Amino acid sequence: MGPRRTAILLLLAASQACAQPAAVPPAAPNPPPAPVAAKGTPAAQTKRIFLPPPLQWDNAMLTFRPALQQTPSDFANLTGGIAFGMSAPAVNAHLPDPYPGLGWNGLPLANEYPGEVRYFGVPITLAGPLRIGLAACAGTASYVVFLFSERGLFRLSYRLIADKTCTDTNQAAQEIFYRYLPIGQTVARSMRYRSGKTEVVDITDSAAGYLIPPRWRQDIN
Amino acid sequence: MALQLKRVLWLLTISVMWPWFAANAGPQPFDLQLFVPPVIADSQAPIVCTVIYLIADIANNDLFAARMRIAPREADTPVHNRLPCPASVPLRVALQGLDVCTSRAADAKSCVFADMSRGFDREPNIANTSQIESRCSSDTFSDIAGACWMSGKLSVCAVACGQSPEEAVSRARERCQEKHRQSCPVTVTVPVSGP
């Protein structure tokens, strides 16, 4: 385990208030050049569109169901094998550089959730397949948090923090959100919001029940 | 002696044929290699009705395309290879379209229909948007587009339908510029029936 990983794990354990690992400075890709518009003549730009799976309605348009059959394996295909319900050591083992000796009791509590929820995080640069081939810059301090109830993994939370090298992480958040959106709400619930200076993308197990609503808030830390 | 010779010949025959007998005497393999043929899409099949809505999350300027497929009636016949869509679409379908945003946003109030009225930049709420103008149906159009201008950090848009992506974008830009009296350089388009 490298010194950066050790530092983030130690700082994770030290911050009990909320599922927020401390910042570490891994290398980040350079941001793509922003389109420049001449003064008074805005340049034509193409906007990204988000395409959730379609719904199938009956002819009277009284009832609907998902038009596509999706299963947890569709989700696992996106995450390199990480699936909801996995234990913390099992998730850790799927990471490219796992933490040695990581166990449930050693994980800090995420106090924004009811009941016992624990977490650990990794810098997004060390998240392996969860980095999903980001083209946009993500900020050197950005990270992915894995949140666990006693039933296993129920949420992946991407926290994208702007910095001097990447002044806007909205594009990266859009890319991540875009990647998970085709997975229907019956399998995983994707949510995107901003908290303070952080862009957040939460991917939550649809079966997580009362653990679905809580959202991360930067200002309570 | 002749009997013994017959027996020897019989045993020789059996031993020579043994592999063949053995192959038939054993249990059949479980893997019968009954390959399931791939599902082949019928490219000639008529396009089933899809009603698509463009929905905006004004908190982060995300645009969603909510696709609603509507089952045909038995009596429906395709026109130009497109099955008809219902003449009127109930509000509940539009609200379900809106749900693709509200279920994914931090604040449900930030989700609106993407065809916005003049003055939306001053009063950005759903009352200043049109659900009917934010939708296209696959029986009459192949593409939907949005065209937007930036009012500070807020993306203000209009929606239009077309028979091609270019036509839809052109009509959306025209509608946006006419309605909002602004240049609308930011555009987006997607097929109505979807990928």
Coordinates of N, CA and C in Angstrom, one line a residue, chain A residues 42-62 64 67-68 170 174 177 181 183-185 189-194 215, chain B residues 54 60-65 67-73 76 86 88-90 92-93 96 100 103-107 148 155 173 183 185-188 190 195:
Chain A
P42 N -22.1 33.9 -29.7 CA -21.9 32.7 -29.0 C -21.6 31.5 -29.9
A43 N -20.6 30.7 -29.6 CA -20.3 29.6 -30.4 C -21.3 28.5 -30.3
A44 N -21.6 27.8 -31.4 CA -22.6 26.7 -31.3 C -22.0 25.6 -30.5
Q45 N -22.7 25.1 -29.6 CA -22.3 24.0 -28.7 C -23.3 22.9 -28.7
T46 N -22.9 21.7 -28.6 CA -23.8 20.5 -28.4 C -23.9 20.2 -27.0
K47 N -25.1 20.0 -26.5 CA -25.3 19.7 -25.1 C -25.4 18.1 -25.0
R48 N -25.0 17.6 -23.8 CA -25.2 16.2 -23.6 C -26.6 15.9 -23.2
I49 N -27.2 14.8 -23.6 CA -28.5 14.5 -23.2 C -28.5 13.1 -22.5
F50 N -29.3 13.1 -21.5 CA -29.3 11.9 -20.6 C -30.5 11.0 -21.0
L51 N -30.2 9.7 -21.2 CA -31.2 8.8 -21.7 C -31.5 7.7 -20.8
P52 N -32.4 7.8 -19.9 CA -32.8 6.7 -19.0 C -33.5 5.6 -19.8
P53 N -33.6 4.4 -19.3 CA -34.3 3.4 -20.1 C -35.8 3.8 -20.3
P54 N -36.4 3.4 -21.4 CA -37.8 3.7 -21.7 C -38.8 3.0 -20.8
L55 N -39.9 3.5 -20.7 CA -41.0 2.9 -20.0 C -42.0 2.3 -21.0
Q56 N -42.6 1.2 -20.7 CA -43.6 0.6 -21.6 C -45.0 0.8 -21.0
W57 N -45.9 1.5 -21.7 CA -47.2 1.7 -21.2 C -48.2 0.8 -22.0
D58 N -49.3 0.5 -21.3 CA -50.4 -0.2 -22.0 C -51.1 0.8 -22.9
N59 N -52.0 0.3 -23.8 CA -52.6 1.2 -24.8 C -53.4 2.3 -24.2
A60 N -54.1 1.9 -23.0 CA -54.9 3.0 -22.4 C -54.1 4.0 -21.6
M61 N -52.8 3.7 -21.5 CA -51.9 4.6 -20.8 C -52.3 4.7 -19.3
L62 N -52.6 3.6 -18.7 CA -53.0 3.6 -17.3 C -51.9 3.0 -16.5
F64 N -47.7 1.2 -16.4 CA -46.4 1.1 -17.1 C -45.5 0.2 -16.4
A67 N -39.4 -0.9 -19.9 CA -39.4 -1.6 -21.2 C -38.3 -2.6 -21.4
L68 N -37.2 -2.4 -20.6 CA -36.1 -3.3 -20.7 C -36.0 -4.2 -19.4
N170 N -18.1 19.7 -13.1 CA -19.4 19.4 -13.6 C -19.4 18.4 -14.8
Q174 N -21.1 14.8 -15.0 CA -22.0 14.4 -16.1 C -21.6 13.1 -16.7
F177 N -22.5 10.2 -14.4 CA -24.0 10.1 -14.3 C -24.5 9.5 -15.6
L181 N -26.8 6.0 -16.0 CA -28.2 6.3 -16.2 C -28.9 5.2 -17.0
I183 N -28.8 2.2 -16.5 CA -29.3 1.2 -15.6 C -30.6 1.6 -15.0
G184 N -31.6 0.8 -15.1 CA -33.0 1.3 -14.7 C -33.1 1.3 -13.1
Q185 N -34.1 2.0 -12.7 CA -34.3 2.3 -11.3 C -34.7 1.0 -10.5
R189 N -30.3 3.3 -8.4 CA -30.9 4.6 -8.5 C -29.7 5.6 -8.6
S190 N -29.6 6.3 -9.7 CA -28.6 7.3 -9.9 C -29.1 8.6 -9.5
M191 N -28.3 9.4 -8.8 CA -28.7 10.7 -8.4 C -27.5 11.7 -8.5
R192 N -27.8 12.9 -8.9 CA -26.7 13.8 -9.2 C -27.1 15.1 -8.5
Y193 N -26.1 15.7 -7.7 CA -26.4 17.0 -7.1 C -25.1 17.6 -6.7
R194 N -25.2 18.8 -6.2 CA -24.0 19.6 -5.8 C -24.2 19.9 -4.4
R215 N -28.7 12.2 1.7 CA -27.7 12.7 0.7 C -26.5 13.3 1.5
Chain B
L54 N -38.6 16.1 -23.4 CA -37.3 16.6 -23.0 C -37.6 17.3 -21.6
N60 N -28.6 22.0 -12.4 CA -27.3 21.8 -13.0 C -27.4 21.8 -14.6
N61 N -28.5 22.2 -15.1 CA -28.7 22.3 -16.6 C -28.6 21.0 -17.3
D62 N -28.9 19.9 -16.6 CA -29.0 18.6 -17.3 C -30.3 18.5 -18.1
L63 N -30.2 17.8 -19.3 CA -31.4 17.6 -20.1 C -31.6 16.1 -20.2
F64 N -32.8 15.6 -19.9 CA -33.2 14.2 -20.0 C -34.1 14.0 -21.1
A65 N -34.0 12.8 -21.8 CA -35.0 12.4 -22.8 C -35.8 11.3 -22.2
R67 N -38.4 8.5 -22.6 CA -39.2 7.8 -23.7 C -40.3 6.9 -23.1
M68 N -41.4 7.1 -23.7 CA -42.6 6.3 -23.2 C -43.1 5.5 -24.4
R69 N -43.0 4.2 -24.4 CA -43.5 3.4 -25.4 C -44.9 3.0 -25.1
I70 N -45.8 3.1 -26.1 CA -47.2 2.9 -25.9 C -47.6 1.7 -26.8
A71 N -48.2 0.7 -26.1 CA -48.6 -0.5 -26.8 C -49.7 -0.2 -27.9
P72 N -49.6 -0.8 -29.0 CA -50.6 -0.6 -30.1 C -51.9 -1.3 -29.8
R73 N -53.0 -0.8 -30.3 CA -54.3 -1.5 -30.3 C -54.2 -2.5 -31.4
D76 N -54.8 -1.2 -34.9 CA -53.8 -0.2 -35.4 C -53.1 -0.7 -36.7
P86 N -51.5 7.6 -29.7 CA -52.9 8.1 -29.3 C -53.0 9.6 -29.6
S88 N -54.5 11.8 -27.9 CA -54.1 12.7 -26.8 C -53.4 11.8 -25.8
V89 N -52.4 12.4 -25.1 CA -51.6 11.7 -24.1 C -52.0 12.3 -22.8
P90 N -52.4 11.5 -21.8 CA -52.8 12.0 -20.5 C -51.6 12.6 -19.8
R92 N -50.7 12.2 -16.9 CA -49.9 11.2 -16.0 C -48.7 10.7 -16.8
V93 N -48.8 10.6 -18.1 CA -47.6 10.1 -18.9 C -46.5 11.2 -18.8
Q96 N -44.9 11.2 -15.4 CA -44.0 10.1 -15.3 C -42.7 10.4 -16.0
V100 N -38.3 11.1 -14.4 CA -36.9 10.7 -14.7 C -35.9 11.7 -14.1
S103 N -36.7 12.0 -9.7 CA -36.2 10.9 -8.9 C -34.6 10.9 -8.9
R104 N -34.0 11.7 -9.6 CA -32.6 11.7 -9.7 C -31.9 13.1 -9.2
A105 N -32.8 14.0 -8.9 CA -32.3 15.4 -8.6 C -32.3 15.6 -7.1
A106 N -31.5 16.5 -6.6 CA -31.5 16.8 -5.2 C -32.8 17.5 -4.8
D107 N -33.4 18.3 -5.7 CA -34.6 19.1 -5.4 C -35.6 18.8 -6.5
C148 N -30.9 26.1 -26.6 CA -30.9 26.9 -25.4 C -30.0 28.1 -25.5
S155 N -29.7 27.6 -18.0 CA -29.9 27.3 -19.4 C -31.4 27.4 -19.7
R173 N -34.0 25.8 -32.7 CA -33.2 27.0 -32.6 C -34.1 28.2 -33.0
S183 N -30.1 34.7 -29.1 CA -29.4 33.7 -29.9 C -29.3 32.4 -29.0
P185 N -27.4 29.1 -29.0 CA -26.3 28.3 -29.7 C -26.2 26.9 -29.1
V186 N -26.7 26.7 -28.0 CA -26.5 25.3 -27.4 C -27.7 24.4 -27.8
T187 N -27.3 23.3 -28.5 CA -28.4 22.5 -29.0 C -28.2 21.0 -28.6
V188 N -29.2 20.2 -28.7 CA -29.2 18.8 -28.4 C -30.2 18.1 -29.2
V190 N -32.0 14.0 -30.3 CA -32.0 12.6 -30.0 C -33.1 12.0 -30.9
P195 N -32.3 4.6 -29.2 CA -31.4 3.6 -29.8 C -31.9 2.2 -29.5

